[in-house]
Coordinates of C-alpha atoms (C1' of nucleotides) in Angstrom, one line a residue:
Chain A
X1234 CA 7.7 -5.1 20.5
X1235 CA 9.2 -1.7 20.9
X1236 CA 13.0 -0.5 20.0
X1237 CA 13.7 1.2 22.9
X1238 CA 17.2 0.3 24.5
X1239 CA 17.8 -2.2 21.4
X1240 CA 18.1 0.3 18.3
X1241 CA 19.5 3.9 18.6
X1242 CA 16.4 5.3 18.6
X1243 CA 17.5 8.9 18.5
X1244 CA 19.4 9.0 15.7
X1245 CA 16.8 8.3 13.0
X1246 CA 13.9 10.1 12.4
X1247 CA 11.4 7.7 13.6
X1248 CA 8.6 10.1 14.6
X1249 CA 6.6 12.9 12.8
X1250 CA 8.4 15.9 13.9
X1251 CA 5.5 18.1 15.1
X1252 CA 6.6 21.1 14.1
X1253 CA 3.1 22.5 13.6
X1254 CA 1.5 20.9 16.6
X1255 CA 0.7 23.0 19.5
X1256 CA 1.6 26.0 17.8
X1257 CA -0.2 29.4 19.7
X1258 CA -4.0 28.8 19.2
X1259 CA -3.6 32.3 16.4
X1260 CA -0.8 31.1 15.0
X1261 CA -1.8 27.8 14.1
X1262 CA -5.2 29.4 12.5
X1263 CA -3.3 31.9 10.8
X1264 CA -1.3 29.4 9.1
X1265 CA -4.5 27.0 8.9
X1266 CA -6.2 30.0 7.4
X1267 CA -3.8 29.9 4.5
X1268 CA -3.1 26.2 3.6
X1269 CA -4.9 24.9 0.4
X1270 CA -5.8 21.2 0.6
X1271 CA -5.5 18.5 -2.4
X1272 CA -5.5 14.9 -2.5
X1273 CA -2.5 13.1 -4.4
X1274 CA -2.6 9.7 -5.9
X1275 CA 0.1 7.3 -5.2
X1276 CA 3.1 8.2 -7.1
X1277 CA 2.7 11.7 -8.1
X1278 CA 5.5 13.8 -7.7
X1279 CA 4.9 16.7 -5.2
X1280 CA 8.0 18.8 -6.6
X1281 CA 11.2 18.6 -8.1
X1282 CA 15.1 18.8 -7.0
X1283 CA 16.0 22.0 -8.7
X1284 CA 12.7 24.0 -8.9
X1285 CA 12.1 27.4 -7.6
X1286 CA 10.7 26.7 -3.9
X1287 CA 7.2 27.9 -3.9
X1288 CA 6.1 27.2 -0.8
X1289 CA 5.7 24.4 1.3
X1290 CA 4.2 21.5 1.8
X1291 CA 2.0 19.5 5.2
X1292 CA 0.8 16.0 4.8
X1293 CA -2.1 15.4 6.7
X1294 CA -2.4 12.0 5.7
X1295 CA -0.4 9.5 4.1
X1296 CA 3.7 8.8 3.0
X1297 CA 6.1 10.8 1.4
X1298 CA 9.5 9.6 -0.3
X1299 CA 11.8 12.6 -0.4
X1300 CA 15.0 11.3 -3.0
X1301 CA 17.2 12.5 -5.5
X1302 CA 17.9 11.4 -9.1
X1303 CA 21.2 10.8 -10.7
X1304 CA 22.6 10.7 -14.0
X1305 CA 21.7 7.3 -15.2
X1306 CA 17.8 8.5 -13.8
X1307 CA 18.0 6.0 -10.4
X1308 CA 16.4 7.3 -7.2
X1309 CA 18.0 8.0 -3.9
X1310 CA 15.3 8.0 -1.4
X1311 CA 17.1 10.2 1.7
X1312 CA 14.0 9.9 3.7
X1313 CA 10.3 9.0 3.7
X1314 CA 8.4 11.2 5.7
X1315 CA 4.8 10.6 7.8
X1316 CA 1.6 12.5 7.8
X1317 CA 2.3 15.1 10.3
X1318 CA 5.1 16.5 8.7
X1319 CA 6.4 19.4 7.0
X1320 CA 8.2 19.2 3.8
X1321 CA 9.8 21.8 2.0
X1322 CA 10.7 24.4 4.0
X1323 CA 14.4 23.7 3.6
X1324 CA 14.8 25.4 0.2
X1325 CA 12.4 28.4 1.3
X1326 CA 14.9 29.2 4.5
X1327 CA 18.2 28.8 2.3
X1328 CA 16.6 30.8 0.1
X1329 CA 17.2 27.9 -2.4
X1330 CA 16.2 26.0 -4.5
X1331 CA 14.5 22.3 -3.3
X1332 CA 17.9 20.4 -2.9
X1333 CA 15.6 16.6 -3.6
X1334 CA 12.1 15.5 -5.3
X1335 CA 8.8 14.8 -3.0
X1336 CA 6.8 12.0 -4.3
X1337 CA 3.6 9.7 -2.6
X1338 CA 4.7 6.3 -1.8
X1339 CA 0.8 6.6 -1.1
X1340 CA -2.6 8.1 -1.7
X1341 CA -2.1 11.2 0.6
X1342 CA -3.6 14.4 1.3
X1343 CA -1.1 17.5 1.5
X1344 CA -1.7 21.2 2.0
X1345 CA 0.1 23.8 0.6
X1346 CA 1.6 26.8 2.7
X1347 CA 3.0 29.4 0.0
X1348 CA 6.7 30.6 0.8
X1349 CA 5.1 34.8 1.2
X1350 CA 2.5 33.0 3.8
X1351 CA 5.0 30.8 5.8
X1352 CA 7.8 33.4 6.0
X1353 CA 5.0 35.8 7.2
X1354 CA 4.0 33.2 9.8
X1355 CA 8.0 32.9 10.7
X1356 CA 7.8 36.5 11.1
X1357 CA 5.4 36.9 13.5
X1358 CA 5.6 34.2 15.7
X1359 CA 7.0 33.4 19.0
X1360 CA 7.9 29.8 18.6
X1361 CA 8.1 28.9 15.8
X1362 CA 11.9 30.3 14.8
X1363 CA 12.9 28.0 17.9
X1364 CA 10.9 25.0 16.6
X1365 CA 12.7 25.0 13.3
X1366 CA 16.1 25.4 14.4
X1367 CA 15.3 22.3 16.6
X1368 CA 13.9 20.4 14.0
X1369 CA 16.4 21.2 11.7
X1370 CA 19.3 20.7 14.1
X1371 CA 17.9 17.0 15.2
X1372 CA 17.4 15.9 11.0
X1373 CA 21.1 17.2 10.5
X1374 CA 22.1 14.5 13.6
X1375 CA 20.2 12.4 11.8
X1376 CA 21.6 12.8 8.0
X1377 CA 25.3 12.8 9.1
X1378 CA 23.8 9.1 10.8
X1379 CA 23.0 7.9 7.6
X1380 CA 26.0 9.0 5.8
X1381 CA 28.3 6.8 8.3
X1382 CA 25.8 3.8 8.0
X1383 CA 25.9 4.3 4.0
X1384 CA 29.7 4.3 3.7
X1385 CA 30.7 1.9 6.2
X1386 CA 27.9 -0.5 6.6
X1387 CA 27.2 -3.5 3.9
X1388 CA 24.3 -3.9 1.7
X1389 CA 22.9 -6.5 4.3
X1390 CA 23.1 -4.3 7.3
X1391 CA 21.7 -1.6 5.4
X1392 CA 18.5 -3.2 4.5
X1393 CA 18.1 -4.4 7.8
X1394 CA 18.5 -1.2 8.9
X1395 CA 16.1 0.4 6.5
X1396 CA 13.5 -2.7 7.4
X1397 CA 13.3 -1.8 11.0
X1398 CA 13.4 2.3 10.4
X1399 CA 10.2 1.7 7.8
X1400 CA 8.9 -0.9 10.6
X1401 CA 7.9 2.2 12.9
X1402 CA 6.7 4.4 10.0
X1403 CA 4.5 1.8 8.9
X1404 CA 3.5 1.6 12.3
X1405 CA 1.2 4.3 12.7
X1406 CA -2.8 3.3 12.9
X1407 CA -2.3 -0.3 13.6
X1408 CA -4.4 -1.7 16.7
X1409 CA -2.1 -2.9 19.3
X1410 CA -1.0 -6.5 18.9
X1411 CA -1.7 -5.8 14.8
X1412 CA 0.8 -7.4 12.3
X1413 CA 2.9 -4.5 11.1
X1414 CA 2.9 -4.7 7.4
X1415 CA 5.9 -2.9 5.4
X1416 CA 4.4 -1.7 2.0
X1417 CA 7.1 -0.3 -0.4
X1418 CA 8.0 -1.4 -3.9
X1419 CA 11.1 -3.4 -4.2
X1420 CA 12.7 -0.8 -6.2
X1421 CA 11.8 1.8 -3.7
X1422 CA 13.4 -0.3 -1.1
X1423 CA 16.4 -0.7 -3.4
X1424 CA 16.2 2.9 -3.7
X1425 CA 16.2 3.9 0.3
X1426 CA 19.2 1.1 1.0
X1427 CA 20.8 2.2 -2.1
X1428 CA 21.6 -1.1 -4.3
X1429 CA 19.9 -2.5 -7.0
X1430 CA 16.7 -4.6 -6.8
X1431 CA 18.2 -8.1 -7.3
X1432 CA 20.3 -7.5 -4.2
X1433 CA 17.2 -6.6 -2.2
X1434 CA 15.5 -9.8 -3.5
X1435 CA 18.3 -11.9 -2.8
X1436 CA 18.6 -10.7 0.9
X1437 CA 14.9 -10.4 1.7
X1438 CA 14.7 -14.2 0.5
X1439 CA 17.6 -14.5 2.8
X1440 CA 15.7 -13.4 5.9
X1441 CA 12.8 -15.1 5.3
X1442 CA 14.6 -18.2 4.9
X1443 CA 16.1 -17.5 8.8
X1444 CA 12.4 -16.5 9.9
X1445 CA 12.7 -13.0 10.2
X1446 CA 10.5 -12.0 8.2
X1447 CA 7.5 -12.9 6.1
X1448 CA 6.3 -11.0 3.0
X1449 CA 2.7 -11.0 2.1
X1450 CA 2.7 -10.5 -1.5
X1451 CA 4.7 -7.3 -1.9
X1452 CA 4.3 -6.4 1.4
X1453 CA 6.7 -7.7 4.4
X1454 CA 6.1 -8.2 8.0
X1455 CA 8.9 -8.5 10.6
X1456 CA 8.4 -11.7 13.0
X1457 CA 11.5 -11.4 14.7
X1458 CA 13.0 -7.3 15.1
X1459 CA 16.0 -8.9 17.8
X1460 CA 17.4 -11.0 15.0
X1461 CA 16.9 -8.0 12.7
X1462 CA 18.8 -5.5 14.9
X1463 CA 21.4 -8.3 15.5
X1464 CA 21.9 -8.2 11.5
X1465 CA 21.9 -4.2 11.6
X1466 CA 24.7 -4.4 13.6
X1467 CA 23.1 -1.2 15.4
X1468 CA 22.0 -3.4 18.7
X1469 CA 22.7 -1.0 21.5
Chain B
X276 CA 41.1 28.4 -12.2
X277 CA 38.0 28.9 -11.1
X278 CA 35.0 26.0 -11.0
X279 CA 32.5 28.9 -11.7
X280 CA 30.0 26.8 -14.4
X281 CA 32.2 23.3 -14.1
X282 CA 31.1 22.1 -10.9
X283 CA 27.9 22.7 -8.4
X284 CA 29.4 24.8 -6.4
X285 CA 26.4 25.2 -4.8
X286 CA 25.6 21.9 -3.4
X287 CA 29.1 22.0 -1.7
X288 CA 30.1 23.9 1.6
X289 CA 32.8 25.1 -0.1
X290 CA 33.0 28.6 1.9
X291 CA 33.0 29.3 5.5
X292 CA 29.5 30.1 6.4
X293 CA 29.5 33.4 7.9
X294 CA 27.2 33.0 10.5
X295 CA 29.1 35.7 13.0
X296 CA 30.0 38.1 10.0
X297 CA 28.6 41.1 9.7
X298 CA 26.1 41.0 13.2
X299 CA 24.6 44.3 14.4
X300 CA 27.6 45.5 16.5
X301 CA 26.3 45.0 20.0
X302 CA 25.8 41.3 19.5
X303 CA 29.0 40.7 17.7
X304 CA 30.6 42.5 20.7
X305 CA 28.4 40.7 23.2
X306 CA 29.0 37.0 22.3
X307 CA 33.2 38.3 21.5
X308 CA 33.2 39.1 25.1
X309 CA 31.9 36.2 26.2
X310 CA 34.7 33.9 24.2
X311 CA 37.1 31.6 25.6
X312 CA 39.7 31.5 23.0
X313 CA 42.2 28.2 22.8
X314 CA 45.0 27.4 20.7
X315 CA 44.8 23.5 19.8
X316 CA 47.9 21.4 18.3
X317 CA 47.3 19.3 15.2
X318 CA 44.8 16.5 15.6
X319 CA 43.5 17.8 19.2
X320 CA 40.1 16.4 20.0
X321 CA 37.5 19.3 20.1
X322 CA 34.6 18.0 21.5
X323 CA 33.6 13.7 21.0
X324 CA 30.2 12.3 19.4
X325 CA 28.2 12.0 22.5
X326 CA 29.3 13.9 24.6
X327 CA 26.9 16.2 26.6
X328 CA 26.9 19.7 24.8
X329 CA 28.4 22.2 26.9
X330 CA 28.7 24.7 23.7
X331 CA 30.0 26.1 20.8
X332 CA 33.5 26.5 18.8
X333 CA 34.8 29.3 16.6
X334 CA 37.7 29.0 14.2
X335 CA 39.6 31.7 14.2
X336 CA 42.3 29.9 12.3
X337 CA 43.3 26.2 11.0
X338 CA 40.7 23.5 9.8
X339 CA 39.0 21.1 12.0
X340 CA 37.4 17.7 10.8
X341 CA 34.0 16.5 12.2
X342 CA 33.7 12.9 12.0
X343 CA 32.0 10.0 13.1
X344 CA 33.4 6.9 14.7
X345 CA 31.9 3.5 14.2
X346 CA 32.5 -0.3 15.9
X347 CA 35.5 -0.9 14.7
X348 CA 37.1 2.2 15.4
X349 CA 37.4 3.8 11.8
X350 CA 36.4 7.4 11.4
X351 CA 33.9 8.5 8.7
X352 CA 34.9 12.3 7.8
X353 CA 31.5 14.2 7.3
X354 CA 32.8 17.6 7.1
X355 CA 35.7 19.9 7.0
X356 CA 35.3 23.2 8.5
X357 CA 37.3 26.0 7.7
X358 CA 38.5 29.3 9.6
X359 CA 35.5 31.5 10.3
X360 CA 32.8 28.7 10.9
X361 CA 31.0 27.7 13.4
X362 CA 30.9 24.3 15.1
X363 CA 29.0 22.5 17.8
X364 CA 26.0 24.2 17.4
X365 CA 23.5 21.9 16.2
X366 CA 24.1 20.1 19.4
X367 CA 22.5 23.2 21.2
X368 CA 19.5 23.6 19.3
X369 CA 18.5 20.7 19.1
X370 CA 19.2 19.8 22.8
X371 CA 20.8 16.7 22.0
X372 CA 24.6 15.4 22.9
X373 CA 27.3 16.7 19.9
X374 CA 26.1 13.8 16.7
X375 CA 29.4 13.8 15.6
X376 CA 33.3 14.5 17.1
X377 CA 35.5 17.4 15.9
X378 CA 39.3 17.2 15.6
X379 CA 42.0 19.5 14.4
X380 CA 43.4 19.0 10.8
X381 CA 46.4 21.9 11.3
X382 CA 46.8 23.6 14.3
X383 CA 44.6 25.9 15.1
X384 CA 42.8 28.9 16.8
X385 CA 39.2 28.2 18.5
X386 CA 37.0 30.2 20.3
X387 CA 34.6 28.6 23.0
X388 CA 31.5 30.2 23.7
X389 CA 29.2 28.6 26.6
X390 CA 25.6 26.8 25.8
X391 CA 23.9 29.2 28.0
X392 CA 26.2 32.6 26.4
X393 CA 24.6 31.0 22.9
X394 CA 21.5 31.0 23.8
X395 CA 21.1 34.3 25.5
X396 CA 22.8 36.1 22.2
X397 CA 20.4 33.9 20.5
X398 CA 17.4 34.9 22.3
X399 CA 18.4 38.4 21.8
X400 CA 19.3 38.9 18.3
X401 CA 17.0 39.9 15.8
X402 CA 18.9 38.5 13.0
X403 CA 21.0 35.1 14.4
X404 CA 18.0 33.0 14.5
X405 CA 17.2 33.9 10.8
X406 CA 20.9 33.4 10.1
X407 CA 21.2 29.7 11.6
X408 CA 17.7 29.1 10.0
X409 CA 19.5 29.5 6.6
X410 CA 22.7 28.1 7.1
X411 CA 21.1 24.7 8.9
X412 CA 18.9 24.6 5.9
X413 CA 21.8 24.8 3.5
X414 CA 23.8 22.4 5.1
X415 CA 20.9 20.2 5.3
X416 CA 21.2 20.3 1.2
X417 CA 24.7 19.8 0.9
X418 CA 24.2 16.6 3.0
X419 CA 21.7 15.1 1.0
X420 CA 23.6 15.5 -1.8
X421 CA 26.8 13.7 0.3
X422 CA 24.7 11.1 0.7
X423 CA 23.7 10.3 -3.0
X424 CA 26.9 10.8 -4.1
X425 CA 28.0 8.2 -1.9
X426 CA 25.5 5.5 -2.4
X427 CA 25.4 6.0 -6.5
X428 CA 29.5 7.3 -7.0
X429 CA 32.5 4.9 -7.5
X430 CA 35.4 5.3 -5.2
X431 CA 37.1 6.8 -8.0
X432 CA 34.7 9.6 -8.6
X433 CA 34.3 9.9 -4.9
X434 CA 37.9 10.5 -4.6
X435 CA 38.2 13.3 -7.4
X436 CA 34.5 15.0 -5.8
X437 CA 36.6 15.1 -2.7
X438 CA 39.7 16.7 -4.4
X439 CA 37.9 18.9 -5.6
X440 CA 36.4 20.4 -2.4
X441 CA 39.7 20.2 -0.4
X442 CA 41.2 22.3 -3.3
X443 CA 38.8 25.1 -2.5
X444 CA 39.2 24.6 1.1
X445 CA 43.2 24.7 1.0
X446 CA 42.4 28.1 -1.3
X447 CA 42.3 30.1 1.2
X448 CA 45.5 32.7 1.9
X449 CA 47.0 31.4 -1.4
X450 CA 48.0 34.4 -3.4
X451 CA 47.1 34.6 -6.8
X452 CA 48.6 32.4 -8.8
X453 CA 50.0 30.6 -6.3
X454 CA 49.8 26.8 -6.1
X455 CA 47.0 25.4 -4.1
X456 CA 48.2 22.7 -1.8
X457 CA 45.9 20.0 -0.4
X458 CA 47.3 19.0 2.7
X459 CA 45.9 16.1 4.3
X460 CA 47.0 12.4 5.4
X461 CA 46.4 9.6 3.0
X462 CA 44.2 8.5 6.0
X463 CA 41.9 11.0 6.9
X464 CA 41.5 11.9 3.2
X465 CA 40.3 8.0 2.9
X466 CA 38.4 8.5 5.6
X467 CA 36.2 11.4 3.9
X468 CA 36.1 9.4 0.2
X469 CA 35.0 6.4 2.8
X470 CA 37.1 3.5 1.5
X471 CA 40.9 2.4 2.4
X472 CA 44.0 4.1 2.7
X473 CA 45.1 1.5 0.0
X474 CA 42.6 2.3 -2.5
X475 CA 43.1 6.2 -2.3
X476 CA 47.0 5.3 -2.6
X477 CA 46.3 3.6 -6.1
X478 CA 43.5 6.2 -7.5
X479 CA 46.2 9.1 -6.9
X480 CA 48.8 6.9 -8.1
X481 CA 46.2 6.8 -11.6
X482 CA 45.5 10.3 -11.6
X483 CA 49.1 11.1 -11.3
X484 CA 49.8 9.0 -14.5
X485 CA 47.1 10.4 -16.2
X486 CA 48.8 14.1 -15.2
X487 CA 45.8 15.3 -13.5
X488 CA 47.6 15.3 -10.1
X489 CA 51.5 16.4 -8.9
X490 CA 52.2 15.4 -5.3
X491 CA 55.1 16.7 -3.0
X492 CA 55.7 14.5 -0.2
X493 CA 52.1 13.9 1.4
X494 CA 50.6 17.1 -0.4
X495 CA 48.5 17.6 -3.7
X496 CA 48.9 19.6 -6.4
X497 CA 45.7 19.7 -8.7
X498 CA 47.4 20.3 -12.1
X499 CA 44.2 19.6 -14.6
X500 CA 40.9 20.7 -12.6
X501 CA 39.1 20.0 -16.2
X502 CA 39.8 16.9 -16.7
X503 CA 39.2 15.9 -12.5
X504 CA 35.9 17.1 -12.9
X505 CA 35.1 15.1 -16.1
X506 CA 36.5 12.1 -13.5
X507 CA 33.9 13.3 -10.9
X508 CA 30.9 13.0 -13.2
X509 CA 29.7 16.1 -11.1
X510 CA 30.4 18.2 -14.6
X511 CA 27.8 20.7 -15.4
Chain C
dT825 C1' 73.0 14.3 8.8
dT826 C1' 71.5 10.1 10.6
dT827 C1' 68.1 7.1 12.1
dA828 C1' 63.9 5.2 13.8
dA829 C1' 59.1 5.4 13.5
dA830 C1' 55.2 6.5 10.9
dA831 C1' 52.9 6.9 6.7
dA832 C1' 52.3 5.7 2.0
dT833 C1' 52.5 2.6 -1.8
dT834 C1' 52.2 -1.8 -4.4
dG835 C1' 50.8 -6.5 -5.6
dC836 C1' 47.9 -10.2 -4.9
dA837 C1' 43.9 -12.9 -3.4
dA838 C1' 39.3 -12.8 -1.5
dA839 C1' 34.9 -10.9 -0.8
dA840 C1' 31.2 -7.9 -1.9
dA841 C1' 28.3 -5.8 -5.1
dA842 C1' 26.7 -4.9 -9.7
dT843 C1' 25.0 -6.4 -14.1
dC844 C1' 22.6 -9.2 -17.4
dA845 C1' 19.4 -12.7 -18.9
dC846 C1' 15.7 -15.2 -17.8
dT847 C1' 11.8 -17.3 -14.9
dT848 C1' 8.2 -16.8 -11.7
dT849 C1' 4.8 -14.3 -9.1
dT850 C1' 1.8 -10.6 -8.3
dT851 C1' -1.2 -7.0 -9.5
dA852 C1' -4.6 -4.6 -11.9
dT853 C1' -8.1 -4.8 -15.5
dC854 C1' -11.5 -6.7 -18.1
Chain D
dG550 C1' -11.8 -15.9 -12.7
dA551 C1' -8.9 -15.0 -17.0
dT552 C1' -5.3 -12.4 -18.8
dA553 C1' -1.8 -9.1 -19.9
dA554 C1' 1.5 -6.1 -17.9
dA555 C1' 4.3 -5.0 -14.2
dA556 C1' 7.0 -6.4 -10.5
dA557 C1' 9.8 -9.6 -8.1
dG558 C1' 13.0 -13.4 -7.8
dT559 C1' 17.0 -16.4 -9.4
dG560 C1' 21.3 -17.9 -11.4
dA561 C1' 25.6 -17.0 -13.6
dT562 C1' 29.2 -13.7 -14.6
dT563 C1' 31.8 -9.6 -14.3
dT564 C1' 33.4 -5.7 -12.0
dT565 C1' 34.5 -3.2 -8.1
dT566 C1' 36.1 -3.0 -3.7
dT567 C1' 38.3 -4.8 0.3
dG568 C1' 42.0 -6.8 3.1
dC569 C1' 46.5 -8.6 3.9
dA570 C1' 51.4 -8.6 3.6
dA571 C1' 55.4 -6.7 2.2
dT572 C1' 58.1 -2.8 0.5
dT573 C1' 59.3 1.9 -0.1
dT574 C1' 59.0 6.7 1.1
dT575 C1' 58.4 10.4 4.2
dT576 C1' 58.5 12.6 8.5
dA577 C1' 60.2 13.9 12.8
dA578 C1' 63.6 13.5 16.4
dA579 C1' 68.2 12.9 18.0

DNA sequence: TTTAAAAATTGCAAAAAATCACTTTTTATC
DNA sequence: GATAAAAAGTGATTTTTTGCAATTTTTAAA
């Protein structure tokens, strides 16, 4: 079941922006040349809202929840991002520092790029300036998107929302005609809709009840996306 | 009164990012001569979310609001740009249609300069590229933060963040000393706290109780920044 | 200055969301 | 498989926010 002319595809982030792909064969080894690898266990926190950007950071496998943490110490996840992409290069072109946290939702493996190595790699290349400012350009479409859903769209709508976004992250590596399984905790769900857990409990229990979805466990499974979008209120 | 130490500056646009400032002489004067400038009355259209992006706006002088609308016709405020920005252009690089609409708060002064004018200045400039780099990457911050604050604020503290900001946008051209007044409808300032006119009608009627606001017709007077920040829960 | 239209304010009732306390289910470990 | 700990789910209550209707104030035009 695909999104396409249902859900407004284009204004979420729903695919790995490849900003390293393709790169110039020396370009790409250059940079190659320079990333250290390390695995991460689910959970650990790649780095910290506030800290002085080092460098930055490309998962080659696994998820990443990007969020920031409040006063009272509850997440905001702003985005989860998929193995392919680049996080933490914001902070190193504002010459700032990193404006949210990075944390596995999974067991991933991540290479560093340091911020002297990257810039130098900015330098030089030929693409690579472009790439950014496109990538950059399309995840600002997107954030002012989630800003208008988050202030005038109800906690029901935004869950529904969020299930079908994670839907296509989750996605990735299943064998065609493959249940799609959604694997997040409650609380991170709570935490990328932006309510409390309870709330997320009593509407998942909701949609189960109307058969849209089925959870397995912790994990959830979308049997019917059309009644989904329908509840988003997104339907194109 | 400055906010200097009581208030993160930093995650706010608060000043006009200088994007055209201070360019090597030649591509100042090449993109200069290839401006349309416009005068627009208050609350002109700009350009509308969706539209095909035919290029880019300079504010000479007045503010301009960029804004979403959604299904039932309400507008979600995401940004208020001042004389001396930019807008339009992430439209450009990221070869999408314009994410969001922009209007005229006052009137106003715009420049126009063509998608393909933009580009060539782009493609020729040793330093815009870097320039936008930083300045897409800040904004990219100061949106993540827009969007915890408002999934995790009250409309209350929302309401004082927002006061807050406009105060230093309505800044500018005040002499010292001078009062600063913010000068907005009821409505669109609703519109960027994302609530009802009625509930920003009754938090300004609290705050001017408490003697933390005067008003003069439809303006604001921000008599007790202290205390509006200790309302915020942004203090630092 | 007068006056009509638009904008802002206020009170009240309804709806949505958050919070707390408690139960049940799931997960991870032995 | 048993078991403890963690996570998820449920119900009741309170708080916040919304939405409507009516009134007052402000603005802009004659």
């Amino acid at each position: 079941m695909s999104l396409a002319g249902l859900f407004p595809i284009d204004k979420w982030n729903f695919k790995s922006q490849s900003i390293l792909n393709n790169l110039p064969e020396d370009e790409y080894g250059y940079l190659c040349s320079n990333m250290l690898e390390h695995r991460y266990n689910k959970g650990e926190v790649i780095f910290r809202e506030g800290a002085v950007a080092s460098g930055i950071f490309f998962i080659k496998k696994g998820k990443v929840k990007k969020y920031q943490v409040d006063r009272t110490g509850s997440e905001q996840i702003i985005y989860v991002a998929n193995s392919g992409e680049l996080i933490g290069y914001h902070a190193i072109l504002a010459e700032e520092r990193y404006p949210d946290s990075a944390a596995t939702l999974e067991d991933c493996t991540i290479a560093f790029i340091s911020k002297e190595d990257f810039l130098s790699a900015l330098e030089k290349s030929t693409v690579l300036p472009r790439r950014l400012l496109k990538t950059l350009s399309h995840e600002f479409a997107v954030l002012i998107n989630s800003i208008s859903i988050v202030t005038q769209r109800s906690v029901k709508e935004r869950l529904a929302i969020t299930l079908i976004v994670l839907r296509e992250k989750f996605k990735e590596g299943i064998t065609a005609g493959g249940e799609i399984m959604i694997n997040v905790s409650r609380s991170d769900l709570a935490n990328m809709v932006g309510t409390g857990e309870e709330n997320i409990a009593r509407f998942l229990t909701e949609f189960k009840l109307s058969g849209i979805i089925s959870t397995h466990g912790r994990k959830i499974c979308i049997t019917d996306v059309k009644k989904l979008i329908g509840i988003s209120g997104c339907g194109t």
